[in-house]
């Protein structure tokens, strides 16, 4: 039962709104264009996503 609850939470947290998707794409494009602040934000976002995945996987 716990496994299904974790999978449900992961599934719901993976859903991004159109605004979140647009913001992520803008940051990615700015980073590719050479904006160092945007690259730092992208790096932080990826690190946070990886931490979430690692924490959830540890729950299994």
PDB file of N, CA and C in Angstrom:
ATOM      1  N   UNK A   1       0.828  -1.193   0.000  1.00  0.00           N
ATOM      2  CA  UNK A   1       0.000   0.000   0.000  1.00  0.00           C
ATOM      3  C   UNK A   1       0.873   1.258   0.000  1.00  0.00           C
ATOM      4  N   UNK A   2       1.941   1.231   0.789  1.00  0.00           N
ATOM      5  CA  UNK A   2       2.832   2.392   0.872  1.00  0.00           C
ATOM      6  C   UNK A   2       3.450   2.694  -0.499  1.00  0.00           C
ATOM      7  N   UNK A   3       3.790   1.660  -1.233  1.00  0.00           N
ATOM      8  CA  UNK A   3       4.406   1.836  -2.550  1.00  0.00           C
ATOM      9  C   UNK A   3       3.454   2.570  -3.492  1.00  0.00           C
ATOM     10  N   UNK A   4       2.167   2.217  -3.455  1.00  0.00           N
ATOM     11  CA  UNK A   4       1.199   2.872  -4.337  1.00  0.00           C
ATOM     12  C   UNK A   4       0.981   4.324  -3.952  1.00  0.00           C
ATOM     13  N   UNK A   5       1.030   4.612  -2.681  1.00  0.00           N
ATOM     14  CA  UNK A   5       0.889   5.992  -2.220  1.00  0.00           C
ATOM     15  C   UNK A   5       2.065   6.832  -2.708  1.00  0.00           C
ATOM     16  N   UNK A   6       3.257   6.290  -2.608  1.00  0.00           N
ATOM     17  CA  UNK A   6       4.444   7.009  -3.078  1.00  0.00           C
ATOM     18  C   UNK A   6       4.369   7.230  -4.584  1.00  0.00           C
ATOM     19  N   UNK A   7       3.955   6.222  -5.322  1.00  0.00           N
ATOM     20  CA  UNK A   7       3.823   6.366  -6.772  1.00  0.00           C
ATOM     21  C   UNK A   7       2.772   7.409  -7.131  1.00  0.00           C
ATOM     22  N   UNK A   8       1.682   7.458  -6.383  1.00  0.00           N
ATOM     23  CA  UNK A   8       0.641   8.454  -6.635  1.00  0.00           C
ATOM     24  C   UNK A   8       1.169   9.862  -6.386  1.00  0.00           C
ATOM     25  N   UNK A   9       1.916  10.037  -5.306  1.00  0.00           N
ATOM     26  CA  UNK A   9       2.488  11.348  -4.996  1.00  0.00           C
ATOM     27  C   UNK A   9       3.478  11.756  -6.080  1.00  0.00           C
ATOM     28  N   UNK A  10       4.297  10.822  -6.519  1.00  0.00           N
ATOM     29  CA  UNK A  10       5.248  11.122  -7.600  1.00  0.00           C
ATOM     30  C   UNK A  10       4.521  11.518  -8.878  1.00  0.00           C
ATOM     31  N   UNK A  11       3.480  10.811  -9.191  1.00  0.00           N
ATOM     32  CA  UNK A  11       2.722  11.118 -10.400  1.00  0.00           C
ATOM     33  C   UNK A  11       2.098  12.493 -10.342  1.00  0.00           C
ATOM     34  N   UNK A  12       1.541  12.846  -9.208  1.00  0.00           N
ATOM     35  CA  UNK A  12       0.915  14.160  -9.066  1.00  0.00           C
ATOM     36  C   UNK A  12       1.946  15.278  -9.038  1.00  0.00           C
ATOM     37  N   UNK A  13       3.086  15.042  -8.424  1.00  0.00           N
ATOM     38  CA  UNK A  13       4.094  16.087  -8.336  1.00  0.00           C
ATOM     39  C   UNK A  13       4.811  16.296  -9.671  1.00  0.00           C
ATOM     40  N   UNK A  14       4.728  15.311 -10.554  1.00  0.00           N
ATOM     41  CA  UNK A  14       5.373  15.442 -11.852  1.00  0.00           C
ATOM     42  C   UNK A  14       4.556  16.314 -12.804  1.00  0.00           C
ATOM     43  N   UNK A  15       3.297  16.572 -12.478  1.00  0.00           N
ATOM     44  CA  UNK A  15       2.444  17.382 -13.342  1.00  0.00           C
ATOM     45  C   UNK A  15       2.810  18.852 -13.184  1.00  0.00           C
ATOM     46  N   UNK A  16       3.131  19.475 -14.302  1.00  0.00           N
ATOM     47  CA  UNK A  16       3.482  20.888 -14.298  1.00  0.00           C
ATOM     48  C   UNK A  16       2.392  21.680 -14.999  1.00  0.00           C
ATOM     49  N   UNK A  17       2.127  22.854 -14.498  1.00  0.00           N
ATOM     50  CA  UNK A  17       1.155  23.723 -15.151  1.00  0.00           C
ATOM     51  C   UNK A  17       1.801  24.323 -16.399  1.00  0.00           C
ATOM     52  N   UNK A  18       0.991  24.829 -17.322  1.00  0.00           N
ATOM     53  CA  UNK A  18       1.560  25.475 -18.510  1.00  0.00           C
ATOM     54  C   UNK A  18       2.501  26.637 -18.146  1.00  0.00           C
ATOM     55  N   UNK A  19       2.188  27.362 -17.082  1.00  0.00           N
ATOM     56  CA  UNK A  19       3.052  28.467 -16.658  1.00  0.00           C
ATOM     57  C   UNK A  19       4.404  27.955 -16.170  1.00  0.00           C
ATOM     58  N   UNK A  20       4.385  26.845 -15.437  1.00  0.00           N
ATOM     59  CA  UNK A  20       5.644  26.257 -14.960  1.00  0.00           C
ATOM     60  C   UNK A  20       6.488  25.739 -16.120  1.00  0.00           C
ATOM     61  N   UNK A  21       5.839  25.142 -17.087  1.00  0.00           N
ATOM     62  CA  UNK A  21       6.554  24.638 -18.254  1.00  0.00           C
ATOM     63  C   UNK A  21       7.181  25.794 -19.024  1.00  0.00           C
ATOM     64  N   UNK A  22       6.413  26.875 -19.219  1.00  0.00           N
ATOM     65  CA  UNK A  22       6.925  28.040 -19.946  1.00  0.00           C
ATOM     66  C   UNK A  22       8.101  28.673 -19.207  1.00  0.00           C
ATOM     67  N   UNK A  23       7.994  28.780 -17.887  1.00  0.00           N
ATOM     68  CA  UNK A  23       9.079  29.368 -17.098  1.00  0.00           C
ATOM     69  C   UNK A  23      10.334  28.510 -17.192  1.00  0.00           C
ATOM     70  N   UNK A  24      10.163  27.197 -17.126  1.00  0.00           N
ATOM     71  CA  UNK A  24      11.307  26.286 -17.236  1.00  0.00           C
ATOM     72  C   UNK A  24      11.964  26.420 -18.607  1.00  0.00           C
ATOM     73  N   UNK A  25      11.158  26.502 -19.647  1.00  0.00           N
ATOM     74  CA  UNK A  25      11.706  26.633 -20.996  1.00  0.00           C
ATOM     75  C   UNK A  25      12.423  27.974 -21.186  1.00  0.00           C
ATOM     76  N   UNK A  26      11.885  29.033 -20.590  1.00  0.00           N
ATOM     77  CA  UNK A  26      12.543  30.343 -20.682  1.00  0.00           C
ATOM     78  C   UNK A  26      13.888  30.329 -19.979  1.00  0.00           C
ATOM     79  N   UNK A  27      13.936  29.719 -18.799  1.00  0.00           N
ATOM     80  CA  UNK A  27      15.204  29.619 -18.071  1.00  0.00           C
ATOM     81  C   UNK A  27      16.215  28.789 -18.852  1.00  0.00           C
ATOM     82  N   UNK A  28      15.763  27.678 -19.415  1.00  0.00           N
ATOM     83  CA  UNK A  28      16.662  26.839 -20.202  1.00  0.00           C
ATOM     84  C   UNK A  28      17.215  27.611 -21.396  1.00  0.00           C
ATOM     85  N   UNK A  29      16.345  28.346 -22.085  1.00  0.00           N
ATOM     86  CA  UNK A  29      16.779  29.121 -23.256  1.00  0.00           C
ATOM     87  C   UNK A  29      17.757  30.218 -22.852  1.00  0.00           C
ATOM     88  N   UNK A  30      17.495  30.895 -21.733  1.00  0.00           N
ATOM     89  CA  UNK A  30      18.396  31.948 -21.265  1.00  0.00           C
ATOM     90  C   UNK A  30      19.756  31.369 -20.897  1.00  0.00           C
ATOM     91  N   UNK A  31      19.757  30.203 -20.308  1.00  0.00           N
ATOM     92  CA  UNK A  31      21.020  29.552 -19.949  1.00  0.00           C
ATOM     93  C   UNK A  31      21.804  29.204 -21.202  1.00  0.00           C
ATOM     94  N   UNK A  32      21.118  28.642 -22.187  1.00  0.00           N
ATOM     95  CA  UNK A  32      21.782  28.290 -23.437  1.00  0.00           C
ATOM     96  C   UNK A  32      22.346  29.536 -24.116  1.00  0.00           C
ATOM     97  N   UNK A  33      21.647  30.673 -23.945  1.00  0.00           N
ATOM     98  CA  UNK A  33      22.098  31.929 -24.541  1.00  0.00           C
ATOM     99  C   UNK A  33      23.270  32.545 -23.776  1.00  0.00           C
ATOM    100  N   UNK A  34      23.604  31.977 -22.622  1.00  0.00           N
ATOM    101  CA  UNK A  34      24.773  32.446 -21.895  1.00  0.00           C
ATOM    102  C   UNK A  34      24.499  33.245 -20.639  1.00  0.00           C
ATOM    103  N   UNK A  35      23.250  33.316 -20.199  1.00  0.00           N
ATOM    104  CA  UNK A  35      22.912  34.038 -18.967  1.00  0.00           C
ATOM    105  C   UNK A  35      23.315  33.181 -17.765  1.00  0.00           C
ATOM    106  N   UNK A  36      24.343  33.608 -17.064  1.00  0.00           N
ATOM    107  CA  UNK A  36      24.873  32.799 -15.955  1.00  0.00           C
ATOM    108  C   UNK A  36      23.896  32.661 -14.805  1.00  0.00           C
ATOM    109  N   UNK A  37      23.094  33.695 -14.547  1.00  0.00           N
ATOM    110  CA  UNK A  37      22.090  33.597 -13.476  1.00  0.00           C
ATOM    111  C   UNK A  37      21.032  32.557 -13.831  1.00  0.00           C
ATOM    112  N   UNK A  38      20.635  32.515 -15.092  1.00  0.00           N
ATOM    113  CA  UNK A  38      19.667  31.514 -15.529  1.00  0.00           C
ATOM    114  C   UNK A  38      20.266  30.119 -15.404  1.00  0.00           C
ATOM    115  N   UNK A  39      21.539  29.980 -15.744  1.00  0.00           N
ATOM    116  CA  UNK A  39      22.198  28.678 -15.619  1.00  0.00           C
ATOM    117  C   UNK A  39      22.245  28.221 -14.158  1.00  0.00           C
ATOM    118  N   UNK A  40      22.481  29.154 -13.262  1.00  0.00           N
ATOM    119  CA  UNK A  40      22.491  28.814 -11.834  1.00  0.00           C
ATOM    120  C   UNK A  40      21.100  28.361 -11.388  1.00  0.00           C
ATOM    121  N   UNK A  41      20.062  29.023 -11.882  1.00  0.00           N
ATOM    122  CA  UNK A  41      18.695  28.644 -11.528  1.00  0.00           C
ATOM    123  C   UNK A  41      18.353  27.267 -12.083  1.00  0.00           C
ATOM    124  N   UNK A  42      18.786  26.997 -13.305  1.00  0.00           N
ATOM    125  CA  UNK A  42      18.555  25.681 -13.911  1.00  0.00           C
ATOM    126  C   UNK A  42      19.272  24.609 -13.102  1.00  0.00           C
ATOM    127  N   UNK A  43      20.500  24.888 -12.710  1.00  0.00           N
ATOM    128  CA  UNK A  43      21.277  23.928 -11.928  1.00  0.00           C
ATOM    129  C   UNK A  43      20.594  23.644 -10.589  1.00  0.00           C
ATOM    130  N   UNK A  44      20.062  24.667  -9.949  1.00  0.00           N
ATOM    131  CA  UNK A  44      19.367  24.473  -8.675  1.00  0.00           C
ATOM    132  C   UNK A  44      18.087  23.657  -8.871  1.00  0.00           C
ATOM    133  N   UNK A  45      17.374  23.933  -9.963  1.00  0.00           N
ATOM    134  CA  UNK A  45      16.136  23.197 -10.235  1.00  0.00           C
ATOM    135  C   UNK A  45      16.438  21.721 -10.453  1.00  0.00           C
ATOM    136  N   UNK A  46      17.443  21.423 -11.235  1.00  0.00           N
ATOM    137  CA  UNK A  46      17.800  20.035 -11.512  1.00  0.00           C
ATOM    138  C   UNK A  46      18.255  19.330 -10.240  1.00  0.00           C
ATOM    139  N   UNK A  47      19.030  20.022  -9.419  1.00  0.00           N
ATOM    140  CA  UNK A  47      19.485  19.431  -8.154  1.00  0.00           C
ATOM    141  C   UNK A  47      18.299  19.124  -7.246  1.00  0.00           C
ATOM    142  N   UNK A  48      17.336  20.025  -7.192  1.00  0.00           N
ATOM    143  CA  UNK A  48      16.147  19.806  -6.358  1.00  0.00           C
ATOM    144  C   UNK A  48      15.326  18.630  -6.884  1.00  0.00           C
ATOM    145  N   UNK A  49      15.187  18.527  -8.202  1.00  0.00           N
ATOM    146  CA  UNK A  49      14.456  17.402  -8.789  1.00  0.00           C
ATOM    147  C   UNK A  49      15.165  16.089  -8.496  1.00  0.00           C
ATOM    148  N   UNK A  50      16.486  16.082  -8.620  1.00  0.00           N
ATOM    149  CA  UNK A  50      17.254  14.871  -8.335  1.00  0.00           C
ATOM    150  C   UNK A  50      17.152  14.472  -6.864  1.00  0.00           C
ATOM    151  N   UNK A  51      17.143  15.458  -5.987  1.00  0.00           N
ATOM    152  CA  UNK A  51      17.004  15.169  -4.547  1.00  0.00           C
ATOM    153  C   UNK A  51      15.638  14.569  -4.245  1.00  0.00           C
ATOM    154  N   UNK A  52      14.615  15.089  -4.884  1.00  0.00           N
ATOM    155  CA  UNK A  52      13.263  14.557  -4.687  1.00  0.00           C
ATOM    156  C   UNK A  52      13.188  13.100  -5.140  1.00  0.00           C
ATOM    157  N   UNK A  53      13.768  12.818  -6.291  1.00  0.00           N
ATOM    158  CA  UNK A  53      13.755  11.456  -6.806  1.00  0.00           C
ATOM    159  C   UNK A  53      14.543  10.529  -5.880  1.00  0.00           C
ATOM    160  N   UNK A  54      15.691  10.971  -5.419  1.00  0.00           N
ATOM    161  CA  UNK A  54      16.510  10.137  -4.531  1.00  0.00           C
ATOM    162  C   UNK A  54      15.804   9.888  -3.211  1.00  0.00           C
ATOM    163  N   UNK A  55      15.168  10.896  -2.678  1.00  0.00           N
ATOM    164  CA  UNK A  55      14.460  10.742  -1.402  1.00  0.00           C
ATOM    165  C   UNK A  55      13.293   9.781  -1.553  1.00  0.00           C
ATOM    166  N   UNK A  56      12.573   9.901  -2.648  1.00  0.00           N
ATOM    167  CA  UNK A  56      11.433   9.027  -2.882  1.00  0.00           C
ATOM    168  C   UNK A  56      11.887   7.605  -3.119  1.00  0.00           C
ATOM    169  N   UNK A  57      12.952   7.422  -3.888  1.00  0.00           N
ATOM    170  CA  UNK A  57      13.461   6.083  -4.157  1.00  0.00           C
ATOM    171  C   UNK A  57      13.949   5.416  -2.870  1.00  0.00           C
ATOM    172  N   UNK A  58      14.467   6.208  -1.950  1.00  0.00           N
ATOM    173  CA  UNK A  58      14.940   5.654  -0.680  1.00  0.00           C
ATOM    174  C   UNK A  58      13.761   5.125   0.147  1.00  0.00           C
ATOM    175  N   UNK A  59      12.566   5.655  -0.104  1.00  0.00           N
ATOM    176  CA  UNK A  59      11.375   5.201   0.606  1.00  0.00           C
ATOM    177  C   UNK A  59      10.908   3.822   0.195  1.00  0.00           C
ATOM    178  N   UNK A  60      11.354   3.358  -0.965  1.00  0.00           N
ATOM    179  CA  UNK A  60      10.975   2.028  -1.418  1.00  0.00           C
ATOM    180  C   UNK A  60      11.770   1.032  -0.651  1.00  0.00           C
TER     181      UNK A  60
END
